[in-house]
Structures are given as C-alpha cells and as structure tokens.
C-alpha cells in the first residue's frame, strides 16, 4: 500500500509538472522574445539584449490608441456590469419568490450561450439603431454579454451577508438602496473584486465582438490591433508581437494586484452580528 500511494503521488506530481510546463513555456517565450533582436518561434535565451522591439511599437497608432480604446471599452463595460449586476442580484438574494429559481436558471442558460450564435441579429440591431462603429454601443454589448454570469456570481456572494444588518439599518430609517450601497456592498468586497476581475478579463481578451461591431481603425482595441503583427504572406514580427503582448498584459496584471487583498480576504463582518 505505501508503495502504491507513493507511485500515485509521483504520477500526480509529474502530471501537474507537465501541465505547469505547458502553461509556462508560452509565457517564457513572450518574455524572452520581447528582448530578443532575432526572435522566432523557439523558446530560447536571446543572444543579445535589446529594447528595440518596445521602441518599435510604442507609437500612438500601434499601442497607445488601441490600449486607450481597450481601457474605455473594458473599463466602461466592467463598471456597467458591476452596477447592473448588484442591482439585479439584490432582490434575488433578499426577496423570496417562486420566480427566483426560473429566473436564475434562465440567467445561467443565457450565460452559456456562445456570442457567435447571436452576433448576426445583434449586428443587424446595431445597424438599425445606429450603434454600429461606436464605442458606447460596444460597451453596452460587452456589459450585456457578461451580465448573466455576473448576476449569478453577485447573488451567491450577496447571500453571505446577514440580512440582520440591513434590518437594523431599516430600523434607523435607511432605504433598501442605502442599505445596499452602505452595508451590503462594502461587506462583500471579495465578491465585488471577483466580479470586477472576471468581467474585465473576459472583455479585455475578447477579439470577436469589437472586430464585428467596430469598423474604424482608430477605434479598434488592442485585442484586435494585435492581429496587425501577422503579415499577409505569413511574415510575423515575433519580437514586436512579444513586446506588444507584454504591454497588453500589463493592465490585467495591475488590476489583479490592486484587488488581490480583497480576493484573499473574507467578508468583513467583524462581529457585527451577535446572538
């Protein structure tokens, strides 16, 4: 038995090591190729160190404008998603109804729908209402596409906040909206952090939606403009592509660092509810 357990642990450790290497190799290629003057598809230590790849891409047309567009689209879509998800999850969490479960199941079904399945009618609708090739229209669609799963997550986190705290606030004359903003949301910091990070990351890496809804090159986000590094005849500027990928990943990493403390903590109830 001890030998079998040891062999199973060894097999599990080797399997996890293989998976870790499979994830680490692309990251290593991005970092090493970004400073390699002769970068290609091989993962190797560069012969020389250069910042020329970054100098080549740090221009308004290649990096600054697409990144700004991405921040506008994803930041606006994330803010709209979090606000709407909180307002929608509050009655689902606090008020019991026979329609709650069917509504939640409908939300879960909507979250599982692939975006590609609805893009044709969405494109026709955007053309009809003059929202095609507009940043605000893309923000609305980003928020609408992430809202079902965001509501599901927000409701589950909101269930963990004791209702007795709100009842005490209602006794002091607070309204439902005031109790939501001043009591529930501050206490569910980890939930807000999870919904914010999840929504932002899903929007940040989305290529298909802005590619379909935006037509002007000056409005394209970085997730679409990164395609410009692939030439029409199979020629790829690997060093510049890696450098752009490093810069493109920086906002997501910074966002995670900013909310890491909230993700690691629990609900800050701190003994507010006592027998």
mmCIF file with all atom_site columns, N, CA and C in Angstrom, residues 155-221:
data_model
loop_
_atom_site.group_PDB
_atom_site.id
_atom_site.type_symbol
_atom_site.label_atom_id
_atom_site.label_alt_id
_atom_site.label_comp_id
_atom_site.label_asym_id
_atom_site.label_entity_id
_atom_site.label_seq_id
_atom_site.pdbx_PDB_ins_code
_atom_site.Cartn_x
_atom_site.Cartn_y
_atom_site.Cartn_z
_atom_site.occupancy
_atom_site.B_iso_or_equiv
_atom_site.pdbx_formal_charge
_atom_site.auth_seq_id
_atom_site.auth_comp_id
_atom_site.auth_asym_id
_atom_site.auth_atom_id
_atom_site.pdbx_PDB_model_num
ATOM 1   N N  . UNK A 1 155 ? -25.140 37.345 -6.817  1.00 0.00 ? 155 UNK A N  1
ATOM 2   C CA . UNK A 1 155 ? -26.210 36.848 -5.949  1.00 0.00 ? 155 UNK A CA 1
ATOM 3   C C  . UNK A 1 155 ? -25.664 35.858 -4.933  1.00 0.00 ? 155 UNK A C  1
ATOM 4   N N  . UNK A 1 156 ? -24.783 34.968 -5.355  1.00 0.00 ? 156 UNK A N  1
ATOM 5   C CA . UNK A 1 156 ? -24.212 33.987 -4.432  1.00 0.00 ? 156 UNK A CA 1
ATOM 6   C C  . UNK A 1 156 ? -23.371 34.660 -3.353  1.00 0.00 ? 156 UNK A C  1
ATOM 7   N N  . UNK A 1 157 ? -22.583 35.680 -3.715  1.00 0.00 ? 157 UNK A N  1
ATOM 8   C CA . UNK A 1 157 ? -21.811 36.398 -2.711  1.00 0.00 ? 157 UNK A CA 1
ATOM 9   C C  . UNK A 1 157 ? -22.718 37.211 -1.790  1.00 0.00 ? 157 UNK A C  1
ATOM 10  N N  . UNK A 1 158 ? -23.784 37.770 -2.342  1.00 0.00 ? 158 UNK A N  1
ATOM 11  C CA . UNK A 1 158 ? -24.690 38.596 -1.547  1.00 0.00 ? 158 UNK A CA 1
ATOM 12  C C  . UNK A 1 158 ? -25.447 37.761 -0.521  1.00 0.00 ? 158 UNK A C  1
ATOM 13  N N  . UNK A 1 159 ? -25.662 36.493 -0.820  1.00 0.00 ? 159 UNK A N  1
ATOM 14  C CA . UNK A 1 159 ? -26.339 35.620 0.138   1.00 0.00 ? 159 UNK A CA 1
ATOM 15  C C  . UNK A 1 159 ? -25.541 35.457 1.420   1.00 0.00 ? 159 UNK A C  1
ATOM 16  N N  . UNK A 1 160 ? -24.228 35.672 1.368   1.00 0.00 ? 160 UNK A N  1
ATOM 17  C CA . UNK A 1 160 ? -23.391 35.506 2.551   1.00 0.00 ? 160 UNK A CA 1
ATOM 18  C C  . UNK A 1 160 ? -23.418 36.680 3.501   1.00 0.00 ? 160 UNK A C  1
ATOM 19  N N  . UNK A 1 161 ? -24.044 37.785 3.132   1.00 0.00 ? 161 UNK A N  1
ATOM 20  C CA . UNK A 1 161 ? -24.149 38.947 4.020   1.00 0.00 ? 161 UNK A CA 1
ATOM 21  C C  . UNK A 1 161 ? -25.416 38.813 4.847   1.00 0.00 ? 161 UNK A C  1
ATOM 22  N N  . UNK A 1 162 ? -25.329 38.792 6.170   1.00 0.00 ? 162 UNK A N  1
ATOM 23  C CA . UNK A 1 162 ? -26.519 38.616 7.017   1.00 0.00 ? 162 UNK A CA 1
ATOM 24  C C  . UNK A 1 162 ? -27.558 39.703 6.787   1.00 0.00 ? 162 UNK A C  1
ATOM 25  N N  . UNK A 1 163 ? -28.785 39.291 6.689   1.00 0.00 ? 163 UNK A N  1
ATOM 26  C CA . UNK A 1 163 ? -29.866 40.240 6.477   1.00 0.00 ? 163 UNK A CA 1
ATOM 27  C C  . UNK A 1 163 ? -30.153 41.065 7.720   1.00 0.00 ? 163 UNK A C  1
ATOM 28  N N  . UNK A 1 164 ? -29.714 40.577 8.904   1.00 0.00 ? 164 UNK A N  1
ATOM 29  C CA . UNK A 1 164 ? -29.967 41.313 10.147  1.00 0.00 ? 164 UNK A CA 1
ATOM 30  C C  . UNK A 1 164 ? -29.326 42.693 10.135  1.00 0.00 ? 164 UNK A C  1
ATOM 31  N N  . UNK A 1 165 ? -28.206 42.818 9.434   1.00 0.00 ? 165 UNK A N  1
ATOM 32  C CA . UNK A 1 165 ? -27.546 44.128 9.353   1.00 0.00 ? 165 UNK A CA 1
ATOM 33  C C  . UNK A 1 165 ? -28.419 45.128 8.598   1.00 0.00 ? 165 UNK A C  1
ATOM 34  N N  . UNK A 1 166 ? -29.061 44.667 7.547   1.00 0.00 ? 166 UNK A N  1
ATOM 35  C CA . UNK A 1 166 ? -29.951 45.558 6.802   1.00 0.00 ? 166 UNK A CA 1
ATOM 36  C C  . UNK A 1 166 ? -31.192 45.902 7.607   1.00 0.00 ? 166 UNK A C  1
ATOM 37  N N  . UNK A 1 167 ? -31.712 44.921 8.330   1.00 0.00 ? 167 UNK A N  1
ATOM 38  C CA . UNK A 1 167 ? -32.899 45.189 9.142   1.00 0.00 ? 167 UNK A CA 1
ATOM 39  C C  . UNK A 1 167 ? -32.605 46.240 10.199  1.00 0.00 ? 167 UNK A C  1
ATOM 40  N N  . UNK A 1 168 ? -31.402 46.210 10.761  1.00 0.00 ? 168 UNK A N  1
ATOM 41  C CA . UNK A 1 168 ? -31.020 47.253 11.717  1.00 0.00 ? 168 UNK A CA 1
ATOM 42  C C  . UNK A 1 168 ? -30.955 48.615 11.044  1.00 0.00 ? 168 UNK A C  1
ATOM 43  N N  . UNK A 1 169 ? -30.448 48.645 9.812   1.00 0.00 ? 169 UNK A N  1
ATOM 44  C CA . UNK A 1 169 ? -30.390 49.920 9.082   1.00 0.00 ? 169 UNK A CA 1
ATOM 45  C C  . UNK A 1 169 ? -31.789 50.403 8.714   1.00 0.00 ? 169 UNK A C  1
ATOM 46  N N  . UNK A 1 170 ? -32.668 49.481 8.355   1.00 0.00 ? 170 UNK A N  1
ATOM 47  C CA . UNK A 1 170 ? -34.052 49.868 8.040   1.00 0.00 ? 170 UNK A CA 1
ATOM 48  C C  . UNK A 1 170 ? -34.733 50.452 9.264   1.00 0.00 ? 170 UNK A C  1
ATOM 49  N N  . UNK A 1 171 ? -34.410 49.910 10.433  1.00 0.00 ? 171 UNK A N  1
ATOM 50  C CA . UNK A 1 171 ? -34.987 50.438 11.666  1.00 0.00 ? 171 UNK A CA 1
ATOM 51  C C  . UNK A 1 171 ? -34.564 51.885 11.893  1.00 0.00 ? 171 UNK A C  1
ATOM 52  N N  . UNK A 1 172 ? -33.343 52.208 11.469  1.00 0.00 ? 172 UNK A N  1
ATOM 53  C CA . UNK A 1 172 ? -32.847 53.581 11.613  1.00 0.00 ? 172 UNK A CA 1
ATOM 54  C C  . UNK A 1 172 ? -33.307 54.495 10.496  1.00 0.00 ? 172 UNK A C  1
ATOM 55  N N  . UNK A 1 173 ? -34.132 53.977 9.596   1.00 0.00 ? 173 UNK A N  1
ATOM 56  C CA . UNK A 1 173 ? -34.706 54.808 8.543   1.00 0.00 ? 173 UNK A CA 1
ATOM 57  C C  . UNK A 1 173 ? -34.028 54.718 7.201   1.00 0.00 ? 173 UNK A C  1
ATOM 58  N N  . UNK A 1 174 ? -33.099 53.788 7.011   1.00 0.00 ? 174 UNK A N  1
ATOM 59  C CA . UNK A 1 174 ? -32.414 53.654 5.723   1.00 0.00 ? 174 UNK A CA 1
ATOM 60  C C  . UNK A 1 174 ? -33.329 52.971 4.714   1.00 0.00 ? 174 UNK A C  1
ATOM 61  N N  . UNK A 1 175 ? -33.182 53.342 3.462   1.00 0.00 ? 175 UNK A N  1
ATOM 62  C CA . UNK A 1 175 ? -33.939 52.706 2.393   1.00 0.00 ? 175 UNK A CA 1
ATOM 63  C C  . UNK A 1 175 ? -33.206 51.453 1.909   1.00 0.00 ? 175 UNK A C  1
ATOM 64  N N  . UNK A 1 176 ? -33.855 50.707 1.045   1.00 0.00 ? 176 UNK A N  1
ATOM 65  C CA . UNK A 1 176 ? -33.224 49.494 0.518   1.00 0.00 ? 176 UNK A CA 1
ATOM 66  C C  . UNK A 1 176 ? -31.972 49.829 -0.282  1.00 0.00 ? 176 UNK A C  1
ATOM 67  N N  . UNK A 1 177 ? -32.031 50.904 -1.070  1.00 0.00 ? 177 UNK A N  1
ATOM 68  C CA . UNK A 1 177 ? -30.866 51.301 -1.853  1.00 0.00 ? 177 UNK A CA 1
ATOM 69  C C  . UNK A 1 177 ? -29.727 51.746 -0.947  1.00 0.00 ? 177 UNK A C  1
ATOM 70  N N  . UNK A 1 178 ? -30.041 52.478 0.117   1.00 0.00 ? 178 UNK A N  1
ATOM 71  C CA . UNK A 1 178 ? -28.989 52.903 1.047   1.00 0.00 ? 178 UNK A CA 1
ATOM 72  C C  . UNK A 1 178 ? -28.357 51.722 1.764   1.00 0.00 ? 178 UNK A C  1
ATOM 73  N N  . UNK A 1 179 ? -29.173 50.746 2.155   1.00 0.00 ? 179 UNK A N  1
ATOM 74  C CA . UNK A 1 179 ? -28.607 49.566 2.813   1.00 0.00 ? 179 UNK A CA 1
ATOM 75  C C  . UNK A 1 179 ? -27.754 48.755 1.855   1.00 0.00 ? 179 UNK A C  1
ATOM 76  N N  . UNK A 1 180 ? -28.130 48.727 0.586   1.00 0.00 ? 180 UNK A N  1
ATOM 77  C CA . UNK A 1 180 ? -27.322 48.016 -0.410  1.00 0.00 ? 180 UNK A CA 1
ATOM 78  C C  . UNK A 1 180 ? -25.968 48.691 -0.590  1.00 0.00 ? 180 UNK A C  1
ATOM 79  N N  . UNK A 1 181 ? -25.983 50.023 -0.731  1.00 0.00 ? 181 UNK A N  1
ATOM 80  C CA . UNK A 1 181 ? -24.747 50.754 -1.025  1.00 0.00 ? 181 UNK A CA 1
ATOM 81  C C  . UNK A 1 181 ? -23.849 50.863 0.206   1.00 0.00 ? 181 UNK A C  1
ATOM 82  N N  . UNK A 1 182 ? -24.434 51.069 1.381   1.00 0.00 ? 182 UNK A N  1
ATOM 83  C CA . UNK A 1 182 ? -23.638 51.371 2.573   1.00 0.00 ? 182 UNK A CA 1
ATOM 84  C C  . UNK A 1 182 ? -23.350 50.149 3.438   1.00 0.00 ? 182 UNK A C  1
ATOM 85  N N  . UNK A 1 183 ? -24.107 49.071 3.261   1.00 0.00 ? 183 UNK A N  1
ATOM 86  C CA . UNK A 1 183 ? -23.914 47.908 4.130   1.00 0.00 ? 183 UNK A CA 1
ATOM 87  C C  . UNK A 1 183 ? -23.537 46.670 3.338   1.00 0.00 ? 183 UNK A C  1
ATOM 88  N N  . UNK A 1 184 ? -24.365 46.292 2.372   1.00 0.00 ? 184 UNK A N  1
ATOM 89  C CA . UNK A 1 184 ? -24.169 45.016 1.675   1.00 0.00 ? 184 UNK A CA 1
ATOM 90  C C  . UNK A 1 184 ? -22.909 45.049 0.820   1.00 0.00 ? 184 UNK A C  1
ATOM 91  N N  . UNK A 1 185 ? -22.798 46.028 -0.045  1.00 0.00 ? 185 UNK A N  1
ATOM 92  C CA . UNK A 1 185 ? -21.661 46.065 -0.965  1.00 0.00 ? 185 UNK A CA 1
ATOM 93  C C  . UNK A 1 185 ? -20.316 46.212 -0.258  1.00 0.00 ? 185 UNK A C  1
ATOM 94  N N  . UNK A 1 186 ? -20.185 47.076 0.769   1.00 0.00 ? 186 UNK A N  1
ATOM 95  C CA . UNK A 1 186 ? -18.891 47.125 1.472   1.00 0.00 ? 186 UNK A CA 1
ATOM 96  C C  . UNK A 1 186 ? -18.519 45.813 2.148   1.00 0.00 ? 186 UNK A C  1
ATOM 97  N N  . UNK A 1 187 ? -19.501 45.031 2.593   1.00 0.00 ? 187 UNK A N  1
ATOM 98  C CA . UNK A 1 187 ? -19.209 43.784 3.283   1.00 0.00 ? 187 UNK A CA 1
ATOM 99  C C  . UNK A 1 187 ? -18.882 42.641 2.329   1.00 0.00 ? 187 UNK A C  1
ATOM 100 N N  . UNK A 1 188 ? -19.272 42.784 1.070   1.00 0.00 ? 188 UNK A N  1
ATOM 101 C CA . UNK A 1 188 ? -18.984 41.722 0.094   1.00 0.00 ? 188 UNK A CA 1
ATOM 102 C C  . UNK A 1 188 ? -17.882 42.176 -0.857  1.00 0.00 ? 188 UNK A C  1
ATOM 103 N N  . UNK A 1 189 ? -16.811 42.720 -0.268  1.00 0.00 ? 189 UNK A N  1
ATOM 104 C CA . UNK A 1 189 ? -15.681 43.167 -1.076  1.00 0.00 ? 189 UNK A CA 1
ATOM 105 C C  . UNK A 1 189 ? -15.084 42.084 -1.942  1.00 0.00 ? 189 UNK A C  1
ATOM 106 N N  . UNK A 1 190 ? -14.848 40.863 -1.417  1.00 0.00 ? 190 UNK A N  1
ATOM 107 C CA . UNK A 1 190 ? -14.317 39.798 -2.284  1.00 0.00 ? 190 UNK A CA 1
ATOM 108 C C  . UNK A 1 190 ? -15.219 39.483 -3.462  1.00 0.00 ? 190 UNK A C  1
ATOM 109 N N  . UNK A 1 191 ? -16.531 39.530 -3.244  1.00 0.00 ? 191 UNK A N  1
ATOM 110 C CA . UNK A 1 191 ? -17.457 39.267 -4.349  1.00 0.00 ? 191 UNK A CA 1
ATOM 111 C C  . UNK A 1 191 ? -17.369 40.324 -5.426  1.00 0.00 ? 191 UNK A C  1
ATOM 112 N N  . UNK A 1 192 ? -17.317 41.585 -5.019  1.00 0.00 ? 192 UNK A N  1
ATOM 113 C CA . UNK A 1 192 ? -17.163 42.665 -5.995  1.00 0.00 ? 192 UNK A CA 1
ATOM 114 C C  . UNK A 1 192 ? -15.850 42.542 -6.748  1.00 0.00 ? 192 UNK A C  1
ATOM 115 N N  . UNK A 1 193 ? -14.792 42.162 -6.026  1.00 0.00 ? 193 UNK A N  1
ATOM 116 C CA . UNK A 1 193 ? -13.488 42.003 -6.673  1.00 0.00 ? 193 UNK A CA 1
ATOM 117 C C  . UNK A 1 193 ? -13.521 40.879 -7.698  1.00 0.00 ? 193 UNK A C  1
ATOM 118 N N  . UNK A 1 194 ? -14.157 39.765 -7.352  1.00 0.00 ? 194 UNK A N  1
ATOM 119 C CA . UNK A 1 194 ? -14.232 38.638 -8.288  1.00 0.00 ? 194 UNK A CA 1
ATOM 120 C C  . UNK A 1 194 ? -15.017 39.018 -9.531  1.00 0.00 ? 194 UNK A C  1
ATOM 121 N N  . UNK A 1 195 ? -16.163 39.648 -9.346  1.00 0.00 ? 195 UNK A N  1
ATOM 122 C CA . UNK A 1 195 ? -16.990 40.041 -10.498 1.00 0.00 ? 195 UNK A CA 1
ATOM 123 C C  . UNK A 1 195 ? -16.257 41.054 -11.355 1.00 0.00 ? 195 UNK A C  1
ATOM 124 N N  . UNK A 1 196 ? -15.567 42.000 -10.719 1.00 0.00 ? 196 UNK A N  1
ATOM 125 C CA . UNK A 1 196 ? -14.842 43.028 -11.471 1.00 0.00 ? 196 UNK A CA 1
ATOM 126 C C  . UNK A 1 196 ? -13.708 42.426 -12.294 1.00 0.00 ? 196 UNK A C  1
ATOM 127 N N  . UNK A 1 197 ? -12.894 41.596 -11.654 1.00 0.00 ? 197 UNK A N  1
ATOM 128 C CA . UNK A 1 197 ? -11.763 40.999 -12.360 1.00 0.00 ? 197 UNK A CA 1
ATOM 129 C C  . UNK A 1 197 ? -12.243 40.067 -13.468 1.00 0.00 ? 197 UNK A C  1
ATOM 130 N N  . UNK A 1 198 ? -13.235 39.236 -13.167 1.00 0.00 ? 198 UNK A N  1
ATOM 131 C CA . UNK A 1 198 ? -13.738 38.303 -14.174 1.00 0.00 ? 198 UNK A CA 1
ATOM 132 C C  . UNK A 1 198 ? -14.300 39.052 -15.383 1.00 0.00 ? 198 UNK A C  1
ATOM 133 N N  . UNK A 1 199 ? -15.117 40.066 -15.136 1.00 0.00 ? 199 UNK A N  1
ATOM 134 C CA . UNK A 1 199 ? -15.720 40.811 -16.244 1.00 0.00 ? 199 UNK A CA 1
ATOM 135 C C  . UNK A 1 199 ? -14.662 41.528 -17.062 1.00 0.00 ? 199 UNK A C  1
ATOM 136 N N  . UNK A 1 200 ? -13.707 42.177 -16.382 1.00 0.00 ? 200 UNK A N  1
ATOM 137 C CA . UNK A 1 200 ? -12.679 42.930 -17.097 1.00 0.00 ? 200 UNK A CA 1
ATOM 138 C C  . UNK A 1 200 ? -11.809 42.006 -17.944 1.00 0.00 ? 200 UNK A C  1
ATOM 139 N N  . UNK A 1 201 ? -11.409 40.872 -17.393 1.00 0.00 ? 201 UNK A N  1
ATOM 140 C CA . UNK A 1 201 ? -10.540 39.954 -18.131 1.00 0.00 ? 201 UNK A CA 1
ATOM 141 C C  . UNK A 1 201 ? -11.258 39.382 -19.342 1.00 0.00 ? 201 UNK A C  1
ATOM 142 N N  . UNK A 1 202 ? -12.521 39.019 -19.184 1.00 0.00 ? 202 UNK A N  1
ATOM 143 C CA . UNK A 1 202 ? -13.279 38.468 -20.309 1.00 0.00 ? 202 UNK A CA 1
ATOM 144 C C  . UNK A 1 202 ? -13.454 39.498 -21.421 1.00 0.00 ? 202 UNK A C  1
ATOM 145 N N  . UNK A 1 203 ? -13.650 40.751 -21.054 1.00 0.00 ? 203 UNK A N  1
ATOM 146 C CA . UNK A 1 203 ? -13.780 41.796 -22.071 1.00 0.00 ? 203 UNK A CA 1
ATOM 147 C C  . UNK A 1 203 ? -12.428 42.142 -22.676 1.00 0.00 ? 203 UNK A C  1
ATOM 148 N N  . UNK A 1 204 ? -11.390 42.152 -21.867 1.00 0.00 ? 204 UNK A N  1
ATOM 149 C CA . UNK A 1 204 ? -10.064 42.564 -22.340 1.00 0.00 ? 204 UNK A CA 1
ATOM 150 C C  . UNK A 1 204 ? -9.544  41.625 -23.426 1.00 0.00 ? 204 UNK A C  1
ATOM 151 N N  . UNK A 1 205 ? -9.801  40.350 -23.298 1.00 0.00 ? 205 UNK A N  1
ATOM 152 C CA . UNK A 1 205 ? -9.298  39.404 -24.281 1.00 0.00 ? 205 UNK A CA 1
ATOM 153 C C  . UNK A 1 205 ? -10.264 39.076 -25.391 1.00 0.00 ? 205 UNK A C  1
ATOM 154 N N  . UNK A 1 206 ? -11.384 39.786 -25.459 1.00 0.00 ? 206 UNK A N  1
ATOM 155 C CA . UNK A 1 206 ? -12.394 39.492 -26.483 1.00 0.00 ? 206 UNK A CA 1
ATOM 156 C C  . UNK A 1 206 ? -11.984 40.103 -27.817 1.00 0.00 ? 206 UNK A C  1
ATOM 157 N N  . UNK A 1 207 ? -11.832 39.268 -28.816 1.00 0.00 ? 207 UNK A N  1
ATOM 158 C CA . UNK A 1 207 ? -11.461 39.721 -30.158 1.00 0.00 ? 207 UNK A CA 1
ATOM 159 C C  . UNK A 1 207 ? -12.675 39.850 -31.072 1.00 0.00 ? 207 UNK A C  1
ATOM 160 N N  . UNK A 1 208 ? -13.609 38.915 -30.967 1.00 0.00 ? 208 UNK A N  1
ATOM 161 C CA . UNK A 1 208 ? -14.667 38.801 -31.965 1.00 0.00 ? 208 UNK A CA 1
ATOM 162 C C  . UNK A 1 208 ? -15.657 39.967 -31.907 1.00 0.00 ? 208 UNK A C  1
ATOM 163 N N  . UNK A 1 209 ? -16.069 40.367 -30.701 1.00 0.00 ? 209 UNK A N  1
ATOM 164 C CA . UNK A 1 209 ? -17.101 41.399 -30.567 1.00 0.00 ? 209 UNK A CA 1
ATOM 165 C C  . UNK A 1 209 ? -16.642 42.743 -31.128 1.00 0.00 ? 209 UNK A C  1
ATOM 166 N N  . UNK A 1 210 ? -15.507 43.310 -30.697 1.00 0.00 ? 210 UNK A N  1
ATOM 167 C CA . UNK A 1 210 ? -15.095 44.589 -31.302 1.00 0.00 ? 210 UNK A CA 1
ATOM 168 C C  . UNK A 1 210 ? -14.741 44.464 -32.771 1.00 0.00 ? 210 UNK A C  1
ATOM 169 N N  . UNK A 1 211 ? -14.274 43.300 -33.186 1.00 0.00 ? 211 UNK A N  1
ATOM 170 C CA . UNK A 1 211 ? -13.961 43.101 -34.602 1.00 0.00 ? 211 UNK A CA 1
ATOM 171 C C  . UNK A 1 211 ? -15.220 43.194 -35.454 1.00 0.00 ? 211 UNK A C  1
ATOM 172 N N  . UNK A 1 212 ? -16.350 42.762 -34.916 1.00 0.00 ? 212 UNK A N  1
ATOM 173 C CA . UNK A 1 212 ? -17.608 42.797 -35.659 1.00 0.00 ? 212 UNK A CA 1
ATOM 174 C C  . UNK A 1 212 ? -18.323 44.144 -35.545 1.00 0.00 ? 212 UNK A C  1
ATOM 175 N N  . UNK A 1 213 ? -18.279 44.761 -34.377 1.00 0.00 ? 213 UNK A N  1
ATOM 176 C CA . UNK A 1 213 ? -19.089 45.954 -34.133 1.00 0.00 ? 213 UNK A CA 1
ATOM 177 C C  . UNK A 1 213 ? -18.358 47.252 -34.420 1.00 0.00 ? 213 UNK A C  1
ATOM 178 N N  . UNK A 1 214 ? -17.033 47.219 -34.492 1.00 0.00 ? 214 UNK A N  1
ATOM 179 C CA . UNK A 1 214 ? -16.261 48.426 -34.774 1.00 0.00 ? 214 UNK A CA 1
ATOM 180 C C  . UNK A 1 214 ? -15.652 48.330 -36.164 1.00 0.00 ? 214 UNK A C  1
ATOM 181 N N  . UNK A 1 215 ? -15.734 49.406 -36.920 1.00 0.00 ? 215 UNK A N  1
ATOM 182 C CA . UNK A 1 215 ? -15.261 49.414 -38.304 1.00 0.00 ? 215 UNK A CA 1
ATOM 183 C C  . UNK A 1 215 ? -14.068 50.350 -38.506 1.00 0.00 ? 215 UNK A C  1
ATOM 184 N N  . UNK A 1 216 ? -14.004 51.438 -37.766 1.00 0.00 ? 216 UNK A N  1
ATOM 185 C CA . UNK A 1 216 ? -12.941 52.419 -37.947 1.00 0.00 ? 216 UNK A CA 1
ATOM 186 C C  . UNK A 1 216 ? -11.651 51.925 -37.297 1.00 0.00 ? 216 UNK A C  1
ATOM 187 N N  . UNK A 1 217 ? -10.529 52.015 -38.001 1.00 0.00 ? 217 UNK A N  1
ATOM 188 C CA . UNK A 1 217 ? -9.255  51.562 -37.407 1.00 0.00 ? 217 UNK A CA 1
ATOM 189 C C  . UNK A 1 217 ? -8.864  52.323 -36.149 1.00 0.00 ? 217 UNK A C  1
ATOM 190 N N  . UNK A 1 218 ? -9.232  53.616 -36.065 1.00 0.00 ? 218 UNK A N  1
ATOM 191 C CA . UNK A 1 218 ? -8.844  54.399 -34.897 1.00 0.00 ? 218 UNK A CA 1
ATOM 192 C C  . UNK A 1 218 ? -9.665  54.073 -33.657 1.00 0.00 ? 218 UNK A C  1
ATOM 193 N N  . UNK A 1 219 ? -10.679 53.206 -33.784 1.00 0.00 ? 219 UNK A N  1
ATOM 194 C CA . UNK A 1 219 ? -11.477 52.798 -32.636 1.00 0.00 ? 219 UNK A CA 1
ATOM 195 C C  . UNK A 1 219 ? -11.217 51.358 -32.213 1.00 0.00 ? 219 UNK A C  1
ATOM 196 N N  . UNK A 1 220 ? -10.346 50.672 -32.913 1.00 0.00 ? 220 UNK A N  1
ATOM 197 C CA . UNK A 1 220 ? -10.084 49.268 -32.612 1.00 0.00 ? 220 UNK A CA 1
ATOM 198 C C  . UNK A 1 220 ? -9.312  49.142 -31.298 1.00 0.00 ? 220 UNK A C  1
ATOM 199 N N  . UNK A 1 221 ? -9.704  48.205 -30.449 1.00 0.00 ? 221 UNK A N  1
ATOM 200 C CA . UNK A 1 221 ? -8.944  47.967 -29.213 1.00 0.00 ? 221 UNK A CA 1
ATOM 201 C C  . UNK A 1 221 ? -7.703  47.144 -29.480 1.00 0.00 ? 221 UNK A C  1
#
